Tab-separated table of C-alpha atoms in Angstrom:
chain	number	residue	atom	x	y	z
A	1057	UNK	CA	122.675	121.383	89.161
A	1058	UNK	CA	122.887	121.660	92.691
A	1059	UNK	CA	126.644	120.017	93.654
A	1060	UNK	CA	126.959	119.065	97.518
A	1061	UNK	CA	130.680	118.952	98.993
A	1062	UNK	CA	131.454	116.065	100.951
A	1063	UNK	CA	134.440	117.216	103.063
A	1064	UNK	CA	132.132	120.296	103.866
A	1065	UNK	CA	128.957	118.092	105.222
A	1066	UNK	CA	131.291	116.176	106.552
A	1067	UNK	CA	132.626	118.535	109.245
A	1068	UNK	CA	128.950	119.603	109.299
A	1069	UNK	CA	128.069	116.210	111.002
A	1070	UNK	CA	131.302	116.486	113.042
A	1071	UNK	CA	129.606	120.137	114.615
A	1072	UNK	CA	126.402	118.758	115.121
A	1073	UNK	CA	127.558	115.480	116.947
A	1074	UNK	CA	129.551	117.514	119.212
A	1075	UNK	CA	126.679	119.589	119.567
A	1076	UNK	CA	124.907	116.835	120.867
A	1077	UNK	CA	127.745	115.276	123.498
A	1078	UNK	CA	127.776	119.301	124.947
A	1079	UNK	CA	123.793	119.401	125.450
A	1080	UNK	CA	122.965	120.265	129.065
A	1081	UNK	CA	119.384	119.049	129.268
A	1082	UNK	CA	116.928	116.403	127.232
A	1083	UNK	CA	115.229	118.969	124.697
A	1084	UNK	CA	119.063	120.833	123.677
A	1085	UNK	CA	120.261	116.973	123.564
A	1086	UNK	CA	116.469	116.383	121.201
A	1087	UNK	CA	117.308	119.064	119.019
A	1088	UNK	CA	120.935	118.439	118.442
A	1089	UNK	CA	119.939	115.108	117.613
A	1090	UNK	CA	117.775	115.457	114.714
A	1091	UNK	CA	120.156	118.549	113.267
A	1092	UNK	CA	123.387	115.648	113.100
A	1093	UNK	CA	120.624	113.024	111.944
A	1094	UNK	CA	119.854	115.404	109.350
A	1095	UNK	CA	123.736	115.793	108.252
A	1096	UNK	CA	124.081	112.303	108.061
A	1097	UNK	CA	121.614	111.641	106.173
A	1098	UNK	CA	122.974	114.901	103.665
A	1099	UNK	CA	126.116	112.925	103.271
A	1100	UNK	CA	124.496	109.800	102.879
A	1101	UNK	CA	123.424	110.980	99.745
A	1102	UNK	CA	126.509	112.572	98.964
A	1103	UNK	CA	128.572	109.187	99.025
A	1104	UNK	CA	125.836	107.477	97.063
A	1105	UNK	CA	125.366	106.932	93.115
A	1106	UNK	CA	122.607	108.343	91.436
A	1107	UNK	CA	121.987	104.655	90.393
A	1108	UNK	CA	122.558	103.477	93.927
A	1109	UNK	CA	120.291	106.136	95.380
A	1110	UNK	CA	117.336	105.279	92.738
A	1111	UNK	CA	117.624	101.344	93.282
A	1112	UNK	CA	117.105	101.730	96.807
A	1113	UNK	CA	113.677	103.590	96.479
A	1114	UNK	CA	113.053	101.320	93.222
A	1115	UNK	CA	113.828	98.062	93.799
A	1116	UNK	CA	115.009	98.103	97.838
A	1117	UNK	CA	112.030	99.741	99.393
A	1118	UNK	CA	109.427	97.930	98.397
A	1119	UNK	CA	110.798	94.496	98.944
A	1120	UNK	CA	112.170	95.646	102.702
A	1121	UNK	CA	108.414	96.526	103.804
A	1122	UNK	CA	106.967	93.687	102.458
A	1123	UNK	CA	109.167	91.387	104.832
A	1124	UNK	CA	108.549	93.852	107.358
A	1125	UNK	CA	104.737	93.414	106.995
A	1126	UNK	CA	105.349	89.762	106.641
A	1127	UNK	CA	107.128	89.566	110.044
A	1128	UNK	CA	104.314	91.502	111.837
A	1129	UNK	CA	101.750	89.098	110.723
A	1130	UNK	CA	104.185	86.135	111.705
A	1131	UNK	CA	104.542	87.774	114.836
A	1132	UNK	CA	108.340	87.375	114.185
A	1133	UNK	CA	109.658	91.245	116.200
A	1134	UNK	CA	107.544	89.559	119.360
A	1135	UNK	CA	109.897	86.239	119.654
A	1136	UNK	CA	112.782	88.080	118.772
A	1137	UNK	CA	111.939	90.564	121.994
A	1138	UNK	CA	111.312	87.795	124.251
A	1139	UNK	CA	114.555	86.600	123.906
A	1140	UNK	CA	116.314	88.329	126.352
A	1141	UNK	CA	119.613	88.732	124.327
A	1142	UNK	CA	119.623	85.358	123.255
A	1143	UNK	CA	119.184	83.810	119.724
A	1144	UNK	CA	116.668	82.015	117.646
A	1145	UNK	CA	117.445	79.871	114.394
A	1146	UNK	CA	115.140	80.046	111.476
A	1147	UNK	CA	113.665	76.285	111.964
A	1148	UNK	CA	112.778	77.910	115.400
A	1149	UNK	CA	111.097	80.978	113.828
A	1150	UNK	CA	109.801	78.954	111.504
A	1151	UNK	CA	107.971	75.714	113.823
A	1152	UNK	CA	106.865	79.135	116.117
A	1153	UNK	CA	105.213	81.173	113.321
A	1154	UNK	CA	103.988	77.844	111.573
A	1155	UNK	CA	105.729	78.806	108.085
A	1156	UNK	CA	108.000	77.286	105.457
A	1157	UNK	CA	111.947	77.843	107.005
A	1158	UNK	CA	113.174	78.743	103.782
A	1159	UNK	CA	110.613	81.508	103.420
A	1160	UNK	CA	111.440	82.421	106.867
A	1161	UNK	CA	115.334	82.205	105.882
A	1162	UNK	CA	114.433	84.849	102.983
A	1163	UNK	CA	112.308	87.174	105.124
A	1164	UNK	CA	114.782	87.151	107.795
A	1165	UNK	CA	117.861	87.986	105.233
A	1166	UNK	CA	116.160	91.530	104.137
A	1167	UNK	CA	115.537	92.283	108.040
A	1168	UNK	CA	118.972	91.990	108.888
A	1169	UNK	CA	120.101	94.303	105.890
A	1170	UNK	CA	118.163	96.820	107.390
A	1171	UNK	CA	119.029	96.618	110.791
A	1172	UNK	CA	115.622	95.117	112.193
A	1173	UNK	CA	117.451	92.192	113.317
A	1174	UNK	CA	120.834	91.075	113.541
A	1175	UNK	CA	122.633	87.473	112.404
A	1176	UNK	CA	124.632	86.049	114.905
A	1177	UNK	CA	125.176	82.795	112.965
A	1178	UNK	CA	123.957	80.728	109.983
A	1179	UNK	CA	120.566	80.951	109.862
A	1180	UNK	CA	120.689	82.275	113.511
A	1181	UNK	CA	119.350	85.676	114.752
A	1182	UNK	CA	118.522	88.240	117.664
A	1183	UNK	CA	117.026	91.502	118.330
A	1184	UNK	CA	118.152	94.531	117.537
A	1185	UNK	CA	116.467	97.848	119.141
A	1186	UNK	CA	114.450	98.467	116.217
A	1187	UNK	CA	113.095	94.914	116.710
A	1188	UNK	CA	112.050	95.770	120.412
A	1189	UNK	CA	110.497	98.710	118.804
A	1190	UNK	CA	108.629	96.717	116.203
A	1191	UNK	CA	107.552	94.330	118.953
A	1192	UNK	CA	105.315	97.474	120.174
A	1193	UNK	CA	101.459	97.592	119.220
A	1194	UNK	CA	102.523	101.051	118.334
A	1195	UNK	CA	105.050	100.503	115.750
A	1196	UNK	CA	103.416	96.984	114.254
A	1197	UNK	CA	100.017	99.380	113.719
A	1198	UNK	CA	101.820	102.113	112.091
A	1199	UNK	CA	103.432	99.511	109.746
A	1200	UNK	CA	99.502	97.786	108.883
A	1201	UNK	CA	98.430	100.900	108.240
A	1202	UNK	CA	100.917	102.274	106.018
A	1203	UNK	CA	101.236	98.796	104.157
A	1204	UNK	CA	97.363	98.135	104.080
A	1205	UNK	CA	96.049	100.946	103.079
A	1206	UNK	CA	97.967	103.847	101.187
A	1207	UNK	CA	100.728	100.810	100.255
A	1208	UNK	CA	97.943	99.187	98.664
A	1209	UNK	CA	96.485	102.200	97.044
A	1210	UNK	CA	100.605	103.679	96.021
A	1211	UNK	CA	101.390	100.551	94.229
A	1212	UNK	CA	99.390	101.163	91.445
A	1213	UNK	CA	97.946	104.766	91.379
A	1214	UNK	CA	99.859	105.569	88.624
A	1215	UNK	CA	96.944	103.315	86.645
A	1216	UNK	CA	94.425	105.470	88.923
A	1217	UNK	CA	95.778	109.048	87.339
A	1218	UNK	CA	96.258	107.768	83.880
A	1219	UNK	CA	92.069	106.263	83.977
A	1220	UNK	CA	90.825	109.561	85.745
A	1221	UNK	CA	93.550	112.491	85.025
A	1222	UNK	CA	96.712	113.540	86.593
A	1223	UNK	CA	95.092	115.849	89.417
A	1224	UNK	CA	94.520	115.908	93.318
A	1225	UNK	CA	91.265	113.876	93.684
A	1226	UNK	CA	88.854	115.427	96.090
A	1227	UNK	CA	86.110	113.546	97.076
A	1228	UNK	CA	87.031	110.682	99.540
A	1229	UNK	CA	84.154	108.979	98.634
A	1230	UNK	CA	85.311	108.693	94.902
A	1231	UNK	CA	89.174	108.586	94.855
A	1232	UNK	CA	91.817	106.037	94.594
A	1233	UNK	CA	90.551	104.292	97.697
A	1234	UNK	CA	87.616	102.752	96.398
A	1235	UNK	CA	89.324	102.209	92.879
A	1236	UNK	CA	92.377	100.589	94.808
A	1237	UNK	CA	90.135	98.459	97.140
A	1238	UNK	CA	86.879	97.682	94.162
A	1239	UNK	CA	84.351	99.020	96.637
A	1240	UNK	CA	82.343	101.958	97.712
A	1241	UNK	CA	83.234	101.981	101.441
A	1242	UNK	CA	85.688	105.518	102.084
A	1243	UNK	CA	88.945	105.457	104.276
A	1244	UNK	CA	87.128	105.473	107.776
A	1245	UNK	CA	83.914	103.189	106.976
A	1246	UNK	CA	86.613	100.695	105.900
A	1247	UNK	CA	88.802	100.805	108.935
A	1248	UNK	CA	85.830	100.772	111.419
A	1249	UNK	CA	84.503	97.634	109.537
A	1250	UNK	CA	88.180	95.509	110.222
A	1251	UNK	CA	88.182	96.044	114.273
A	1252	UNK	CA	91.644	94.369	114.139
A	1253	UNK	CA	93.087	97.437	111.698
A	1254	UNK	CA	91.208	99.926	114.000
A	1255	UNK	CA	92.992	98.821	116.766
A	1256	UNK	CA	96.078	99.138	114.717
A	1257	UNK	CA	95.396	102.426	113.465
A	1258	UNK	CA	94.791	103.582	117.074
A	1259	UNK	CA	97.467	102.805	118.498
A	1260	UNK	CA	99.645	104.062	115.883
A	1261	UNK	CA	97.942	107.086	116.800
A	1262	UNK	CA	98.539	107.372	120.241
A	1263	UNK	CA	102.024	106.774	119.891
A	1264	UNK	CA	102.386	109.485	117.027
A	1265	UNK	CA	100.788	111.717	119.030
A	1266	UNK	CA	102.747	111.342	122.554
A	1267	UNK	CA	106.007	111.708	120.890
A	1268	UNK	CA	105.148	115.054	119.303
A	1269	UNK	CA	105.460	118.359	120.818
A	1270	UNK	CA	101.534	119.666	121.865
A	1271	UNK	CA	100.893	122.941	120.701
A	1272	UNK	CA	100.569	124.237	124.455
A	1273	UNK	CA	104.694	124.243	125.169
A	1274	UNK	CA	104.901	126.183	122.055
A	1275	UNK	CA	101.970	128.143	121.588
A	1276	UNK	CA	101.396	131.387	123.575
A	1277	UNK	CA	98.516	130.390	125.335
A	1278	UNK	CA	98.547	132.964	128.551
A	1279	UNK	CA	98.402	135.894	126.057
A	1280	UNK	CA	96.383	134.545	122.725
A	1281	UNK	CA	93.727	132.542	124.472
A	1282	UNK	CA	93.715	132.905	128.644
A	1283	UNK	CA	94.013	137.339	128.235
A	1284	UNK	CA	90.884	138.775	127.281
A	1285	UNK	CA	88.616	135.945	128.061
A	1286	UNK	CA	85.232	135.854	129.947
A	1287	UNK	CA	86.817	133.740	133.147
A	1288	UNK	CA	83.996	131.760	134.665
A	1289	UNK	CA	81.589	133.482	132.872
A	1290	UNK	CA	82.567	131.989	129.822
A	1291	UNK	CA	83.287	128.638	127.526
A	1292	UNK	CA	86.932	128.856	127.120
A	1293	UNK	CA	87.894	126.066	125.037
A	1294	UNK	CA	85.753	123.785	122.622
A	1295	UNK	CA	88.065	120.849	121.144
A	1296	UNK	CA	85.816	119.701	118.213
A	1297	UNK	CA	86.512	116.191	117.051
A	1298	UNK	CA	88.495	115.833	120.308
A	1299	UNK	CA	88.065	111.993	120.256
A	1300	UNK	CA	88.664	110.621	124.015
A	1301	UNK	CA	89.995	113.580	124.639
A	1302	UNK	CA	94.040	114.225	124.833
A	1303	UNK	CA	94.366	117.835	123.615
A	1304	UNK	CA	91.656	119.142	126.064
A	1305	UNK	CA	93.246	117.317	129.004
A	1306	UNK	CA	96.639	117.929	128.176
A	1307	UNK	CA	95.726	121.701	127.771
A	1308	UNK	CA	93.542	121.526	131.474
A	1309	UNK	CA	96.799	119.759	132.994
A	1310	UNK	CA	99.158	122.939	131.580
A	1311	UNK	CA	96.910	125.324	132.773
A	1312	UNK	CA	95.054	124.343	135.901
A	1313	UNK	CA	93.979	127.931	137.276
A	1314	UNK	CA	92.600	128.488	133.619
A	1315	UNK	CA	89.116	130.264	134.174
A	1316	UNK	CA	86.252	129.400	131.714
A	1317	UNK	CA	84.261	125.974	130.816
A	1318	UNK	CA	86.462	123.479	128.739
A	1319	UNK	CA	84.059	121.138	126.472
A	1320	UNK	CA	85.109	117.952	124.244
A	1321	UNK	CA	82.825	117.208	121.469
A	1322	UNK	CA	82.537	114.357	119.014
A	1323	UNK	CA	80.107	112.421	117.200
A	1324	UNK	CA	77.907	109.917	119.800
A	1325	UNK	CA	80.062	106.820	119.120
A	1326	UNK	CA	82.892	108.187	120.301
A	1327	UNK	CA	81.427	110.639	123.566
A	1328	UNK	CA	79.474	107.817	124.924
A	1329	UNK	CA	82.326	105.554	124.959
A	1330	UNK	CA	84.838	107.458	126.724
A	1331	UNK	CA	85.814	105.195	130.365
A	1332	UNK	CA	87.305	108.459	131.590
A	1333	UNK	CA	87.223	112.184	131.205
A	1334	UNK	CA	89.186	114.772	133.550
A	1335	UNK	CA	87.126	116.535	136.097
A	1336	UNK	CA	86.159	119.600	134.409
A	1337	UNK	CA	85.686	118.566	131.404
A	1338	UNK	CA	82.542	118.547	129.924
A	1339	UNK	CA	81.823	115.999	127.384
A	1340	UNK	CA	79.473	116.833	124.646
A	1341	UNK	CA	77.831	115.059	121.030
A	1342	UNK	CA	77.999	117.217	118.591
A	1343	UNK	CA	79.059	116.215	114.621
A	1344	UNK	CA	81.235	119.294	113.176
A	1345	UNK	CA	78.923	119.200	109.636
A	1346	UNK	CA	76.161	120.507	111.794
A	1347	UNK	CA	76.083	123.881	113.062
A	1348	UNK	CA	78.146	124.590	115.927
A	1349	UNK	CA	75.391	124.894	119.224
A	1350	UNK	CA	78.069	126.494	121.549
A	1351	UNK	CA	77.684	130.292	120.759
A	1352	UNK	CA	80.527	132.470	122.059
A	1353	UNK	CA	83.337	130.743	123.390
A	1354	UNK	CA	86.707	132.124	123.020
A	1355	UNK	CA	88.290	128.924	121.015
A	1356	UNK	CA	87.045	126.637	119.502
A	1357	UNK	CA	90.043	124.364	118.547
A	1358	UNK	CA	90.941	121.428	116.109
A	1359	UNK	CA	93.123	119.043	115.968
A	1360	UNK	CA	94.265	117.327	112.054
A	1361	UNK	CA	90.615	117.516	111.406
A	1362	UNK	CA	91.037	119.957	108.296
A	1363	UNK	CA	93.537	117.176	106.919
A	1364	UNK	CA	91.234	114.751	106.242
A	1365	UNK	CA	89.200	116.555	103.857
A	1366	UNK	CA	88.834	118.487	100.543
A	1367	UNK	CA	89.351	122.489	100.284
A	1368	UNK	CA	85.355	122.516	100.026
A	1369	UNK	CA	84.267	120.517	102.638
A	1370	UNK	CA	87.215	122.471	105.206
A	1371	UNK	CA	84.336	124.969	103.721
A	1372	UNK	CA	81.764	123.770	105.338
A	1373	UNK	CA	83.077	122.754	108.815
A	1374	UNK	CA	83.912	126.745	108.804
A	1375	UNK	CA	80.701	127.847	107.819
A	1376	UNK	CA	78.864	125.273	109.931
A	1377	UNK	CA	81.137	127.098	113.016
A	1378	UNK	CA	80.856	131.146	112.115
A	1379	UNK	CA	77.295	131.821	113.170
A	1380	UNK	CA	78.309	130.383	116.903
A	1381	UNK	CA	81.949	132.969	117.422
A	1382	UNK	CA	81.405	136.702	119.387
A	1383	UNK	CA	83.483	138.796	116.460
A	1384	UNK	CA	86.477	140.415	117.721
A	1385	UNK	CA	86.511	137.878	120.614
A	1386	UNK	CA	86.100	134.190	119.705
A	1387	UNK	CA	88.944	132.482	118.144
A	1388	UNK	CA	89.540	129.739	115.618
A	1389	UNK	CA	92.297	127.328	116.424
A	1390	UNK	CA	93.637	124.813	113.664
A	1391	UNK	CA	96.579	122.145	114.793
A	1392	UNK	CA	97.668	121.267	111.680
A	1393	UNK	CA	100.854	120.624	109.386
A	1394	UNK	CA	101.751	123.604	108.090
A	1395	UNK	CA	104.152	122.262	105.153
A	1396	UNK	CA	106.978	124.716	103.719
A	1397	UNK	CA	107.121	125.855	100.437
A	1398	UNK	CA	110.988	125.165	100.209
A	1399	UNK	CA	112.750	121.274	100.885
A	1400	UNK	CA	109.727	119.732	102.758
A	1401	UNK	CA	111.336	116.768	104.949
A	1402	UNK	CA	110.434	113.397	103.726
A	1403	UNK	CA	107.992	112.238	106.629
A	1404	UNK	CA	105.814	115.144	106.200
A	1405	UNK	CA	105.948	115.153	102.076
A	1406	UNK	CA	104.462	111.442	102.671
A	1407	UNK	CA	102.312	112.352	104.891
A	1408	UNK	CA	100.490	114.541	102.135
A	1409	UNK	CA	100.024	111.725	99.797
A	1410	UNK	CA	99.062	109.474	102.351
A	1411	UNK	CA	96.275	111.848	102.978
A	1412	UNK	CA	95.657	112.083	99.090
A	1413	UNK	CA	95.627	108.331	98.593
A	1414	UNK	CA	93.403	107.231	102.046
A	1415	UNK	CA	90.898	110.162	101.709
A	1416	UNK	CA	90.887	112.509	99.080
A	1417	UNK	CA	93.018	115.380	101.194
A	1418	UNK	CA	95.836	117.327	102.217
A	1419	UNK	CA	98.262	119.060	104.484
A	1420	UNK	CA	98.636	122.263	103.673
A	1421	UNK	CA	100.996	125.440	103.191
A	1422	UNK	CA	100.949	128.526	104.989
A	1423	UNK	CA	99.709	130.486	102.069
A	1424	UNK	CA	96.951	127.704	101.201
A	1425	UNK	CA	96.002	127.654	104.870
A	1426	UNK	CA	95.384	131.734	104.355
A	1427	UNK	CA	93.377	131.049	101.318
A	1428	UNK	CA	91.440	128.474	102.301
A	1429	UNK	CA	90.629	130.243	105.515
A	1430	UNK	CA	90.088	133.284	104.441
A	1431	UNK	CA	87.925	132.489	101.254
A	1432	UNK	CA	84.773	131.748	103.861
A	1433	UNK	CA	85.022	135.214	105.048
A	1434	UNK	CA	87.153	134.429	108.316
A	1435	UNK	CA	90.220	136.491	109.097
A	1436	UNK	CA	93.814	135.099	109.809
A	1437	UNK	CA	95.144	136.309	113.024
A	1438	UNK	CA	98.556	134.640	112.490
A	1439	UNK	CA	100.194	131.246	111.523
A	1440	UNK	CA	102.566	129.794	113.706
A	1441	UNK	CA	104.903	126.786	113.296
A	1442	UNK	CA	106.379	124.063	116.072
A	1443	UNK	CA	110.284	125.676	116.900
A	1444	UNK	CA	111.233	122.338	117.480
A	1445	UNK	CA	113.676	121.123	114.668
A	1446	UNK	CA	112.016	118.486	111.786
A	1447	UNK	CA	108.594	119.297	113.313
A	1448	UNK	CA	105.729	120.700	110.987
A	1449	UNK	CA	102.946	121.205	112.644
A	1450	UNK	CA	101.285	124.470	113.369
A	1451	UNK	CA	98.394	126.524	114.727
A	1452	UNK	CA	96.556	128.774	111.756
A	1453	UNK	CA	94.911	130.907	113.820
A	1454	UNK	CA	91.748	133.276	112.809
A	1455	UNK	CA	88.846	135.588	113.738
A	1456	UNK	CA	85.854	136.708	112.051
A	1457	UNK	CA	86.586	140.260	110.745
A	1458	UNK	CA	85.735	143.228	112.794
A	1459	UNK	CA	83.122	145.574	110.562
A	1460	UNK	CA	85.548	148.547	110.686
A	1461	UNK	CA	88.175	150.087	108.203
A	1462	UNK	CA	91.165	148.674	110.240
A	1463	UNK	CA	89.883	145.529	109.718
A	1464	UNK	CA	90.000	145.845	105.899
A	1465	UNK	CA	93.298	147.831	105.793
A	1466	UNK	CA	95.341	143.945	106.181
A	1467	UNK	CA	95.264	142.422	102.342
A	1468	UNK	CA	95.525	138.369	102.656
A	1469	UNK	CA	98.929	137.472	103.562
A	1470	UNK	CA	100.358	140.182	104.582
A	1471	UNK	CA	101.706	141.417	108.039
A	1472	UNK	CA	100.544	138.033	109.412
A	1473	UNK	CA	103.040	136.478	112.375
A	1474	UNK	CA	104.567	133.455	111.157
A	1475	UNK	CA	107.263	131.405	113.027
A	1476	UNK	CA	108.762	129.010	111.270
């Protein structure tokens, strides 16, 4: 049994905090950052009881993000933003949210335990940053989501496994969704039926998405995709799935001189309803089960499209893509979580059974990526992983094989260039 010393992670949080106060610029101060928040937590853990540590998952957890949820849909973090510094009783709250003050009272009590409000008084409360944060459309989606769907579905999988077998479903159109929910609808049919929990899961999106590092400030672009290509001859980039378009634009933005046609695809419902598109940036229908109609481009990139689905239907967006790449020229691009085999951080371990609860799926290792890539007759290149500290995601990157005896002379796995 692993034994952690407390004096030594101790002076390990000491380091990193310093760390932090000596950062020159925002990224060194970023980094530093998460590495203390890390130790922290690591001695956290060390102070705590065993029995302490499993009663707050147990018993703690679940009751703190029900009153969380329960203050969204009162729109309780909103009035405690508009304050202004000031206070609020609960017979305010309550007359404000139209509910019961004693329920109010009780919701309020496990919000200040966590820090998502503070108590000034009896019965008397304010804003706390994580409140203002809450008060976002951002943070309040990410919370329905989480809560409405895989919360739902988590609650009582455990009934799920033990009536179908204790193994990864993979058909999101006959998984713990529907048997969580009693109906036939999958993740995505569901959410595009409830406009309000769209909205919510869209702008949880955007807001994941804009505080994460884009593959372009990591990735090496100038000598992986922009050397070697056809210039204006060519299609450069193809971001399938793109949705209203971020990656392409952010990638058009870093490289402005960039030589070669840049297309966004995605099913008609989204393409058609896109206000605004870069100039440059040609928007095209296409659905990613169909064959691919762009023949020879030098990337055709994704972005946690792979996640949302099975092993075999990854499959069949790969095979619906081949015919269309140049060999020895056209690349395939995944942006996906590339989980490690060894102590997985908690946000990205959820993360994967989010994806197994909502829709059947998965994120991925680095030696699954390989496999799953690879068993479609595709070659990977190399497998790359964000630098940046607590970050996971990564760009699996692959070819179809050249027909010569070099080609073959690389078994699966091995030699590949992995950064992690």
């Amino acid at each position: 049994m692993a034994k952690m010393d407390i004096g030594q992670i101790g002076k390990e949080v000491e380091l990193r905090l310093a760390d932090q106060l000596k950062a020159s610029d925002r990224l060194a101060k970023e980094e530093a950052r998460k590495q203390a928040l890390q130790a922290t937590q690591k001695l956290l853990r060390s102070l705590q009881s065993p029995e302490e540590t499993i009663l707050q998952y147990a018993l703690e957890a679940g009751s703190q993000r029900m009153a969380i949820r329960c203050a969204v849909d009162l729109g309780i973090f909103g009035i405690l933003s508009r304050l202004g510094g000031g206070s609020v009783t609960s017979k305010e709250l309550a007359e404000e949210c139209r509910a019961e003050q004693l329920l109010v009272t009780r919701i309020m009590r496990a919000l200040v335990a966590i820090d998502f409000a503070a108590q000034v008084d009896i019965e008397a409360y304010a804003a706390t940053r994580i409140s203002l944060a809450m008060a976002t459309p951002a943070m309040e989606g990410g919370v329905i989501m989480s809560n409405d769907f895989a919360g739902r579905i988590f609650i009582n999988i455990h009934e799920y496994f033990r009536e179908k077998g204790y193994k990864s479903p993979t058909n999101g159109k006959d998984c713990a969704m529907q048997w969580a929910f009693n109906g036939p609808d999958d993740f995505f049919t569901h959410l595009h039926k409830n406009p309000k929990k769209t909205t919510a899961f869209n702008n949880y999106m955007t807001r994941i998405r804009s505080t994460r590092r884009h593959w372009t400030e990591w990735f090496p672009v100038e000598t992986e995709v922009l050397e070697g290509s056809k210039g204006e001859e060519g299609c450069l980039l193809i971001d399938m799935g793109g949705g209203k378009g971020h990656d392409i634009e952010t990638f058009a933005a870093r490289f402005p001189n960039a030589k070669g046609q840049l297309i966004l695809q995605d099913i008609p419902g989204v393409i058609n309803n896109i206000a605004e598109l870069k100039s440059g940036i040609e928007p095209m229908t296409h659905d990613f089960f169909t064959p691919q109609p762009v023949h020879g481009a030098r990337v055709y990139f994704t972005h946690f499209i792979f996640h949302d689905w099975s092993d075999e239907v990854c499959r069949d967006i790969l095979r619906n893509l081949m015919p269309a790449m140049t060999p020895g020229y056209s690349k395939i691009l995944l942006n996906e979580v590339v989980l490690p085999d060894m102590n997985c951080g908690p946000f990205f371990a959820a993360l994967d059974l989010n994806m197994l609860a909502n829709l059947a799926a998965m994120e991925r290792t680095k030696s699954h990526w390989i496999e799953l890539v690879e068993s479609v007759g595709l070659k990977v290149t190399s497998v790359r992983v964000s630098p940046f500290p607590g970050d996971a995601e990564g760009i699996i990157e692959a070819m179809l094989p050249l027909e010569s005896s070099t080609a073959q002379e690389n078994p699966v796995g091995v030699g590949l260039e992995s950064h992690t």
